[in-house]
Coordinates of N, CA, C and O in Angstrom, one line a residue:
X1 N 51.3 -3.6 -10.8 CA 50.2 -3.3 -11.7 C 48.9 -4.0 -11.2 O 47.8 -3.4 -11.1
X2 N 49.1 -5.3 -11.0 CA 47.9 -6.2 -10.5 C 47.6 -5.4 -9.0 O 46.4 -5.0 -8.9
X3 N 48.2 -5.2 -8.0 CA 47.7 -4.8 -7.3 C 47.0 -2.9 -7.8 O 46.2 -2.5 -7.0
X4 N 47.3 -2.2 -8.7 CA 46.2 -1.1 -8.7 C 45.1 -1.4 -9.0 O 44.2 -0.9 -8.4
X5 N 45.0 -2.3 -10.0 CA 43.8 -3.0 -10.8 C 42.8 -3.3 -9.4 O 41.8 -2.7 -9.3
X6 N 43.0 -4.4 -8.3 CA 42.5 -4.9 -7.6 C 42.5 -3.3 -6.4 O 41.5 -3.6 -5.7
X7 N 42.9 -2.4 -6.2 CA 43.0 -1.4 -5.3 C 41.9 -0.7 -5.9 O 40.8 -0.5 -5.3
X8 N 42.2 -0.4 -7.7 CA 40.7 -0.1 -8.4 C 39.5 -0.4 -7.8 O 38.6 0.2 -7.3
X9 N 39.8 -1.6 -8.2 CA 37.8 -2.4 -7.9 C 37.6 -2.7 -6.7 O 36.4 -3.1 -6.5
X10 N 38.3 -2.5 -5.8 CA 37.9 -2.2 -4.4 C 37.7 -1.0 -4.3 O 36.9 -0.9 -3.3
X11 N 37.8 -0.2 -4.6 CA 37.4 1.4 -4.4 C 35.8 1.5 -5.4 O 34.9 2.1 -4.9
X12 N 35.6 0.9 -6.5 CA 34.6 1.0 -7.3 C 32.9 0.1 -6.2 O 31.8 0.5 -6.1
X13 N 33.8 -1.1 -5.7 CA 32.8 -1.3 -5.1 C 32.1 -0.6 -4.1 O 30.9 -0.3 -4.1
X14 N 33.4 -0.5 -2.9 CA 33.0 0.7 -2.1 C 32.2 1.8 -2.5 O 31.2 1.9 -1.7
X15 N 32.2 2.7 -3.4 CA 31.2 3.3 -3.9 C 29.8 3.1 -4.1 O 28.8 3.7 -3.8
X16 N 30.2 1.6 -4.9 CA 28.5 1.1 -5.1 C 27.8 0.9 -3.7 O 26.6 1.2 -3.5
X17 N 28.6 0.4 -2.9 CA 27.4 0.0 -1.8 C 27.0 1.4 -1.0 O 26.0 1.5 -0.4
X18 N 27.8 2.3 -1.1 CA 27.7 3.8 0.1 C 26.5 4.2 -0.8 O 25.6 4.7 -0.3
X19 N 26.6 3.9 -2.3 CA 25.6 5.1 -2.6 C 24.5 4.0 -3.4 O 24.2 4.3 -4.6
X20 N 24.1 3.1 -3.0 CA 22.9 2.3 -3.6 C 22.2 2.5 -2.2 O 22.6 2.7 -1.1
X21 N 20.7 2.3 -2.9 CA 19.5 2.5 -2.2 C 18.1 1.7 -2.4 O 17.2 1.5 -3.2
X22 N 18.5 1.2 -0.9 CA 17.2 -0.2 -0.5 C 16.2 0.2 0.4 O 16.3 1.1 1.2
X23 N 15.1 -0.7 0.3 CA 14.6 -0.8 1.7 C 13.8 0.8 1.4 O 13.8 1.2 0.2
X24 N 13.2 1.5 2.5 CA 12.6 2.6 2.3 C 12.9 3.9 1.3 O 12.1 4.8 0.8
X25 N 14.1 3.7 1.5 CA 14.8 4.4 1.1 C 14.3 4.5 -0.5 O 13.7 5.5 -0.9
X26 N 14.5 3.4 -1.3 CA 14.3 3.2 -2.2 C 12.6 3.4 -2.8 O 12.4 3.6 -4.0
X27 N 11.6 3.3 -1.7 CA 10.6 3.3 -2.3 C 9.6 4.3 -1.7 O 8.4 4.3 -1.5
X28 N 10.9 5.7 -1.1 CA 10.1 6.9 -1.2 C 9.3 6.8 -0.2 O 8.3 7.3 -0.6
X29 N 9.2 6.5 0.6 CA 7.9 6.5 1.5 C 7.5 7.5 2.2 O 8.5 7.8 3.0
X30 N 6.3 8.4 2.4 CA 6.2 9.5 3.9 C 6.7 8.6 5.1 O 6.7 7.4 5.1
X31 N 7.2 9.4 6.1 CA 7.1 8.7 7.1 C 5.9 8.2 8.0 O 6.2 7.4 8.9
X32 N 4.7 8.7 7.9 CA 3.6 8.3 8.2 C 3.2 6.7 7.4 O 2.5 5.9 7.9
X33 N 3.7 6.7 6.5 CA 3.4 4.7 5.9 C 4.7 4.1 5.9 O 5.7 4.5 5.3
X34 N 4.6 3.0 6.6 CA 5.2 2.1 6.9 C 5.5 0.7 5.9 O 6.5 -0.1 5.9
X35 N 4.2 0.7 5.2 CA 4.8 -0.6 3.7 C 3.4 0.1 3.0 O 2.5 0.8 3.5
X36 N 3.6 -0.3 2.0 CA 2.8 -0.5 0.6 C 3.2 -2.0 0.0 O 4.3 -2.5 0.1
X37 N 2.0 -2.5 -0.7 CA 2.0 -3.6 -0.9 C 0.8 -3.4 -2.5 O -0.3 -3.0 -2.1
X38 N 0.8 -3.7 -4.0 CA 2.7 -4.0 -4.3 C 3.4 -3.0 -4.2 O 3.0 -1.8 -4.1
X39 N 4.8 -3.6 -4.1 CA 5.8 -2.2 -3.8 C 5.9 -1.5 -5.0 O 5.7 -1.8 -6.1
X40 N 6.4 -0.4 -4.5 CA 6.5 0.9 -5.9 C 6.7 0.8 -7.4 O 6.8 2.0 -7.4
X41 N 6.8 0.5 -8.6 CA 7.2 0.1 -9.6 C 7.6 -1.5 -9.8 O 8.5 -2.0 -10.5
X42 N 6.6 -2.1 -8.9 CA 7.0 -3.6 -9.3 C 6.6 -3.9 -10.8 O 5.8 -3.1 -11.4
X43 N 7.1 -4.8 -11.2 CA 6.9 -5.2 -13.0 C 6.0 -6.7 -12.7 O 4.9 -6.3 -12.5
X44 N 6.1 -7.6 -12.6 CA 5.6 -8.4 -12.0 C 4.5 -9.1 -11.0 O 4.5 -10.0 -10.2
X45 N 3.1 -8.0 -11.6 CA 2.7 -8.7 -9.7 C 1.2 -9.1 -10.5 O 0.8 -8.5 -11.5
X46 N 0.5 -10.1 -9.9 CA -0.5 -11.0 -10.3 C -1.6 -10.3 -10.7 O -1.5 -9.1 -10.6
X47 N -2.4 -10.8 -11.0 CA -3.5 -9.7 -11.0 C -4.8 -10.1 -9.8 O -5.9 -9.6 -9.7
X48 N -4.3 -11.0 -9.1 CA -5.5 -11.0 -7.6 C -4.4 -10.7 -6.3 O -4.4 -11.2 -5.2
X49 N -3.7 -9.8 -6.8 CA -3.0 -9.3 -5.6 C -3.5 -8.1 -4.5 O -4.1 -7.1 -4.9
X50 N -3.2 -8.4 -3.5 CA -4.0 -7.6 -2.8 C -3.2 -6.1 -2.5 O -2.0 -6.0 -2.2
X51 N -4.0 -4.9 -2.5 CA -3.3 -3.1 -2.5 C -3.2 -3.2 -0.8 O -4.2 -3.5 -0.2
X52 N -2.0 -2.8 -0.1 CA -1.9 -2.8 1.0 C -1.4 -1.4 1.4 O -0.6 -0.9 0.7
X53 N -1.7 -0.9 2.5 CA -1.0 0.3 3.4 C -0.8 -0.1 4.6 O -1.8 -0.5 5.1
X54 N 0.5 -0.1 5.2 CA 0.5 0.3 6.5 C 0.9 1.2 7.3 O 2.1 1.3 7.5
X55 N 0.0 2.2 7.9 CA 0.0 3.1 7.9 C 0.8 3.5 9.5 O 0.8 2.5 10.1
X56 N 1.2 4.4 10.3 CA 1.5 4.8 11.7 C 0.7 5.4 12.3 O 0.1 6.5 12.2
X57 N 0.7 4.2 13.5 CA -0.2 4.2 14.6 C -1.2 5.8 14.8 O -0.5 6.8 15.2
X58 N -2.6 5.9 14.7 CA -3.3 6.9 14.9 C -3.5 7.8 13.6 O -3.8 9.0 13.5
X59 N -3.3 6.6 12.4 CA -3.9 7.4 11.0 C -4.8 6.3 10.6 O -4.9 5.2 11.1
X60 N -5.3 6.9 9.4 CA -6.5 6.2 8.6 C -6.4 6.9 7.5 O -5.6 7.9 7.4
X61 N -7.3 6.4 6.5 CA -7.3 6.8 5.0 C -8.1 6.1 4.2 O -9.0 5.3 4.6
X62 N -7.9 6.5 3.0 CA -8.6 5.7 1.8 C -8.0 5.6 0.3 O -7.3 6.5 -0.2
X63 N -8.4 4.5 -0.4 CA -7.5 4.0 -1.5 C -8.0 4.4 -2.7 O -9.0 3.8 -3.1
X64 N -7.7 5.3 -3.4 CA -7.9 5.6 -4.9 C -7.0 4.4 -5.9 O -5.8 4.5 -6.0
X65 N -7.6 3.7 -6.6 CA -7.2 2.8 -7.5 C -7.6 3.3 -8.9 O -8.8 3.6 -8.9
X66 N -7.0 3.5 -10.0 CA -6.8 3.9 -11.0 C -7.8 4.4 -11.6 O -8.3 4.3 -12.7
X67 N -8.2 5.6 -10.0 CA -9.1 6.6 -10.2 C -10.1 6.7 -10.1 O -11.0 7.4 -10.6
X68 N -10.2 5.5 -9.0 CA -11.6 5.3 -8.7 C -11.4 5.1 -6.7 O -10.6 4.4 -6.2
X69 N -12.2 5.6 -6.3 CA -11.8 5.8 -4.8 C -13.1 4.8 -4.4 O -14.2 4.8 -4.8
X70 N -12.2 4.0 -3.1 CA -12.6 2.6 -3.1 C -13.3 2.7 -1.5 O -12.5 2.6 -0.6
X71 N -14.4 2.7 -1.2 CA -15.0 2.8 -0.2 C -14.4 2.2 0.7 O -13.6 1.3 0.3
X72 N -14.6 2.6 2.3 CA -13.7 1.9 3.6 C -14.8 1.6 4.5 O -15.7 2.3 5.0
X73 N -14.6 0.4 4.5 CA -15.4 0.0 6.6 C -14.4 -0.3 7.4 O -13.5 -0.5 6.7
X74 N -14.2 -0.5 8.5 CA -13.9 -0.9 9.8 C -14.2 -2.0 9.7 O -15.3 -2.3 9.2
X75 N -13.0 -3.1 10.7 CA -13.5 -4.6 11.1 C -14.1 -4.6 11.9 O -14.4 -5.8 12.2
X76 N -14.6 -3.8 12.5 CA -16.4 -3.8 13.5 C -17.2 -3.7 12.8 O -18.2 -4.3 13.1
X77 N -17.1 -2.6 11.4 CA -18.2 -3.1 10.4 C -18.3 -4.1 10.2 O -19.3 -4.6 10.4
X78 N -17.6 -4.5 10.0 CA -17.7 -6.0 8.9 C -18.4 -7.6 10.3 O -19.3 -8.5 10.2
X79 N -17.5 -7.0 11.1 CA -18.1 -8.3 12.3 C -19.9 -7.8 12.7 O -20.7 -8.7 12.9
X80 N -20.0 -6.7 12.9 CA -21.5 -6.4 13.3 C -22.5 -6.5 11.9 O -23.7 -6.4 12.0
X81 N -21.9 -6.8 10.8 CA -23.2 -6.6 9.9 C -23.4 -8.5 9.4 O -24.1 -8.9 8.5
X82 N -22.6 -9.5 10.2 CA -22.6 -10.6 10.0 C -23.3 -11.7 11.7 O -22.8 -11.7 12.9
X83 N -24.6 -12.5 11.4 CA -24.8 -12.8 12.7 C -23.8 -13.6 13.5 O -22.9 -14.3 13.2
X84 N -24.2 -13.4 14.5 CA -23.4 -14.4 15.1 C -23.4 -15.6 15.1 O -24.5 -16.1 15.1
X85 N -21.8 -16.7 15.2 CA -21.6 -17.4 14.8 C -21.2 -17.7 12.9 O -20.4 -18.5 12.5
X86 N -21.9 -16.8 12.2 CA -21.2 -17.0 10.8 C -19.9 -16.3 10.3 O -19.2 -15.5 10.9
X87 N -19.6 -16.9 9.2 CA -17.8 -16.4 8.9 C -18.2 -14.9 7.7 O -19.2 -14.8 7.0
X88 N -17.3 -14.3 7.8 CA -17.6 -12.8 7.3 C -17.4 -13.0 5.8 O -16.5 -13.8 5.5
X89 N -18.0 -12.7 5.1 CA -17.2 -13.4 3.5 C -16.5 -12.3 3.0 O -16.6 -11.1 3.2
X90 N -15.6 -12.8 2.2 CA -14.8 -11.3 1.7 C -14.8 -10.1 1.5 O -15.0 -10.0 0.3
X91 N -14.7 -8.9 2.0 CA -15.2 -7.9 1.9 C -15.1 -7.2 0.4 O -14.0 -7.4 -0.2
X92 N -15.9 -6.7 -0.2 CA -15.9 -5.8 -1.5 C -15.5 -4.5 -1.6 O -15.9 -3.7 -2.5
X93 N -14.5 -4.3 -0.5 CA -14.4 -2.8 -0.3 C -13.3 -3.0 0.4 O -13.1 -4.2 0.7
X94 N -12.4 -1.8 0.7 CA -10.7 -1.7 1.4 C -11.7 -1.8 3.1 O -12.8 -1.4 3.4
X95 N -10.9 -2.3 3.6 CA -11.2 -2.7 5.2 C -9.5 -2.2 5.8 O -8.4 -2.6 5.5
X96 N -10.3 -1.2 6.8 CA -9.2 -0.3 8.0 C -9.3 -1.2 9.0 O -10.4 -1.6 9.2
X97 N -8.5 -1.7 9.5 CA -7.7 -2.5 11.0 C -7.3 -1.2 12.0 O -6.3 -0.4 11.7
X98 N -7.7 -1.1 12.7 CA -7.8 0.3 13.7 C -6.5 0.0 14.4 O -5.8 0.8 14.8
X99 N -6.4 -1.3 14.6 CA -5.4 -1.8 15.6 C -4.2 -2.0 15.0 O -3.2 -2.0 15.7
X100 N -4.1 -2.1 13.8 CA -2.7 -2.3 12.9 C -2.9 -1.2 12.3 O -2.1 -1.4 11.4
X101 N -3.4 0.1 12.0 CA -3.8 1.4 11.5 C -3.3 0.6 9.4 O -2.3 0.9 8.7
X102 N -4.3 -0.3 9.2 CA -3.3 -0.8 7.9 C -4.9 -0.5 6.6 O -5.8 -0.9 7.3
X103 N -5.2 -0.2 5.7 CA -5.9 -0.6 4.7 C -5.3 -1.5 4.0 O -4.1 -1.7 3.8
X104 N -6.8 -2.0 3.4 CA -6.4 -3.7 2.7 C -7.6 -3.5 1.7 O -8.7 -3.1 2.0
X105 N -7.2 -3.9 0.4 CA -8.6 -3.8 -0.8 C -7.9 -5.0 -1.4 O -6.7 -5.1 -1.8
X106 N -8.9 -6.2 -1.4 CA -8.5 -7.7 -2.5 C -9.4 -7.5 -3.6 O -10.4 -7.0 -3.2
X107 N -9.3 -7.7 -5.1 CA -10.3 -7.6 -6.1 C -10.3 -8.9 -6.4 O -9.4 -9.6 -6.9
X108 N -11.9 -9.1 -5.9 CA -12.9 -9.9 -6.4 C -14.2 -9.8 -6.7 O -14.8 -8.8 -6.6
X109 N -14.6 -11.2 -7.1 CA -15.6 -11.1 -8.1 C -16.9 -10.1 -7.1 O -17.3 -10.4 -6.0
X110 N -17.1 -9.1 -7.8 CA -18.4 -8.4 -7.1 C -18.0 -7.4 -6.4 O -18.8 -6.7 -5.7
X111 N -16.0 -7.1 -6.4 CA -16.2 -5.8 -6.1 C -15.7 -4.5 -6.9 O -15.1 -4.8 -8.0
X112 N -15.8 -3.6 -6.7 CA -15.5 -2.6 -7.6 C -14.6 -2.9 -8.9 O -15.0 -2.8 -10.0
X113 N -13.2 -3.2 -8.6 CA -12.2 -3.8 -9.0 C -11.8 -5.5 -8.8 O -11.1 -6.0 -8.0
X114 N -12.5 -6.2 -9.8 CA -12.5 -7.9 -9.6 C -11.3 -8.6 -10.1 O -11.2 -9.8 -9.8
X115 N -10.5 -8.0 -10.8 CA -9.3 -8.4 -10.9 C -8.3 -7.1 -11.4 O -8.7 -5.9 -11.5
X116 N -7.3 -7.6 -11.5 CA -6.4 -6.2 -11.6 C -5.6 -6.6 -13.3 O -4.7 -7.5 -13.3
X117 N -6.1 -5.9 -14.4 CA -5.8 -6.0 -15.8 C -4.5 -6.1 -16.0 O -3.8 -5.7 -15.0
X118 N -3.9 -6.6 -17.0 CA -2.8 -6.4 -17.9 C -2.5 -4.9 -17.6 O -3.3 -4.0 -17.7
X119 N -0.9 -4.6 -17.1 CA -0.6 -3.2 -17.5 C -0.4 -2.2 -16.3 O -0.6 -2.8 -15.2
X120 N -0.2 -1.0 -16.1 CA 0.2 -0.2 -15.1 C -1.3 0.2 -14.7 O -2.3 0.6 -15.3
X121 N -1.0 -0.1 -13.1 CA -1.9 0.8 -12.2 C -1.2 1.6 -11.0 O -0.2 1.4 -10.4
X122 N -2.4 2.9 -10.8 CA -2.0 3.6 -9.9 C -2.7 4.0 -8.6 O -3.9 4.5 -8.5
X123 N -1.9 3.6 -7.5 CA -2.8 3.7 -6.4 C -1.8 4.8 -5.8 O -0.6 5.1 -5.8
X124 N -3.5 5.7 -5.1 CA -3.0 6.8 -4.2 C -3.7 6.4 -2.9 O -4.8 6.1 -2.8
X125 N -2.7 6.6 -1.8 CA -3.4 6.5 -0.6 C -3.7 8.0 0.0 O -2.8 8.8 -0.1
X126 N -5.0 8.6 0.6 CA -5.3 9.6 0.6 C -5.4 9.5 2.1 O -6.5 9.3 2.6
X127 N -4.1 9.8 3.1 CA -4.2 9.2 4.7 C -4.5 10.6 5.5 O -4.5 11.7 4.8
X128 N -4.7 10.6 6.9 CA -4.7 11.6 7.5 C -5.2 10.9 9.2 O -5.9 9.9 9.6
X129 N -4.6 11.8 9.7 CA -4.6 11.5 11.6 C -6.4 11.4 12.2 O -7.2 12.3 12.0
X130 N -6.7 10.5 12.6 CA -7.6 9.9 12.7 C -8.3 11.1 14.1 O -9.5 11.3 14.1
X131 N -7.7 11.4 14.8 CA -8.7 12.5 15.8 C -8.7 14.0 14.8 O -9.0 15.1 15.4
X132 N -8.2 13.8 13.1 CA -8.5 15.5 12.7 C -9.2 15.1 11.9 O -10.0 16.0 11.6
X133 N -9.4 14.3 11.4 CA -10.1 13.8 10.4 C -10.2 13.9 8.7 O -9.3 14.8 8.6
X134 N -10.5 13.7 8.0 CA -10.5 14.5 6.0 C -10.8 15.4 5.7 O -11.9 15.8 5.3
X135 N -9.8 16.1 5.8 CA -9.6 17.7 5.4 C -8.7 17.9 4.5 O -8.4 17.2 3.6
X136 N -8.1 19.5 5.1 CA -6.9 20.0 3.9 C -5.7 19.6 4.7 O -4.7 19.9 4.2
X137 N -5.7 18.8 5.9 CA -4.3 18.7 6.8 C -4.5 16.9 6.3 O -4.1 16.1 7.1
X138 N -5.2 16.6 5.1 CA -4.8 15.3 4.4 C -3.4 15.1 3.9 O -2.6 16.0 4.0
X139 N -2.9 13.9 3.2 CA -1.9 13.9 2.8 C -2.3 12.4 1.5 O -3.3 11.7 1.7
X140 N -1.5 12.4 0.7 CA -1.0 11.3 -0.2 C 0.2 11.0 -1.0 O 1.0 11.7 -1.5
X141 N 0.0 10.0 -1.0 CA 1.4 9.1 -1.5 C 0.4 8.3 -2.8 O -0.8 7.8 -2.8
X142 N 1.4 8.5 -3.8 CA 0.5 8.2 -5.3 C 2.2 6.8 -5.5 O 3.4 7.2 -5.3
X143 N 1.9 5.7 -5.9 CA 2.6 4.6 -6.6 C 2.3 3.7 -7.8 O 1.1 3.2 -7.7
X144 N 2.7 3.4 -8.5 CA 2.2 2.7 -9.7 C 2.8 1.2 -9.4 O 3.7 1.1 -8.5
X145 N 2.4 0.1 -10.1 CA 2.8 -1.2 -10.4 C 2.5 -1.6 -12.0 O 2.0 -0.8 -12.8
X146 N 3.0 -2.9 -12.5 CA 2.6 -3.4 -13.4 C 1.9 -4.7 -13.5 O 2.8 -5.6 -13.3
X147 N 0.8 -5.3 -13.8 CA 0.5 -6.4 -13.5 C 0.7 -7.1 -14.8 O 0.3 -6.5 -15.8
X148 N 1.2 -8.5 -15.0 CA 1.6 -9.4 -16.1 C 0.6 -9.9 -16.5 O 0.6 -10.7 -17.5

């Protein structure tokens, strides 16, 4: 008898692990993005956390935050509009990394979004292949979080 019991719950586990779902898998992703940052339905996340994509090599895009689409520069903007020798100060806007194909939006004081409220937000990333450029051969991925 003890041994069916124990033959049981080894077979119940086996199940759990074949059919639970981590890692990508779990958080839906196109294959064109590589992470999102916060992750999909987090409950938990600060409210000066920063909205991340990383996207595959030879795309770009832009970040719609809870319906408000968040202007992009390039880190050559950002280095050419600062003289030389000075440090760049925080950008107020999502900044594309050409080289890591990644957007990045921090909210602070002075920019569109300066902190991230109490409650669910929804970010859509609106990506597409960087030699076709923003058209109808766009694509998005829409995720929500909760900030405490």
């Amino acid at each position: 008898m003890c041994s069916l019991v124990i033959a049981a719950g080894l077979v119940l586990v086996a199940l759990g692990v074949m059919r639970g779902i981590t890692g990508r898998a779990a958080e839906n992703l196109p294959t064109q993005i590589q992470n999102v940052e916060p992750v999909p339905n987090a409950s938990t996340v600060p409210n000066q956390s920063r909205i991340f994509v990383d996207l595959q090599a030879g795309y770009t895009g832009v970040l719609v935050v809870d319906g408000l689409e968040l202007k992009t520069v390039t880190q050559e903007d950002l280095q050419a509009s600062v003289p030389f020798g000075q440090q760049i100060a925080t950008p107020l806007t999502t900044v594309y990394e050409e080289g890591n194909a990644t957007l990045t939006f921090q909210p602070v004081k002075g920019a569109p979004i300066q902190s991230l409220v109490t409650g669910t937000h929804r970010v859509d990333v609106i990506y597409w292949k960087l030699i076709e450029g923003r058209g109808p051969a766009s694509r998005s991925f829409l995720w929500s979080f909760n900030v405490d």
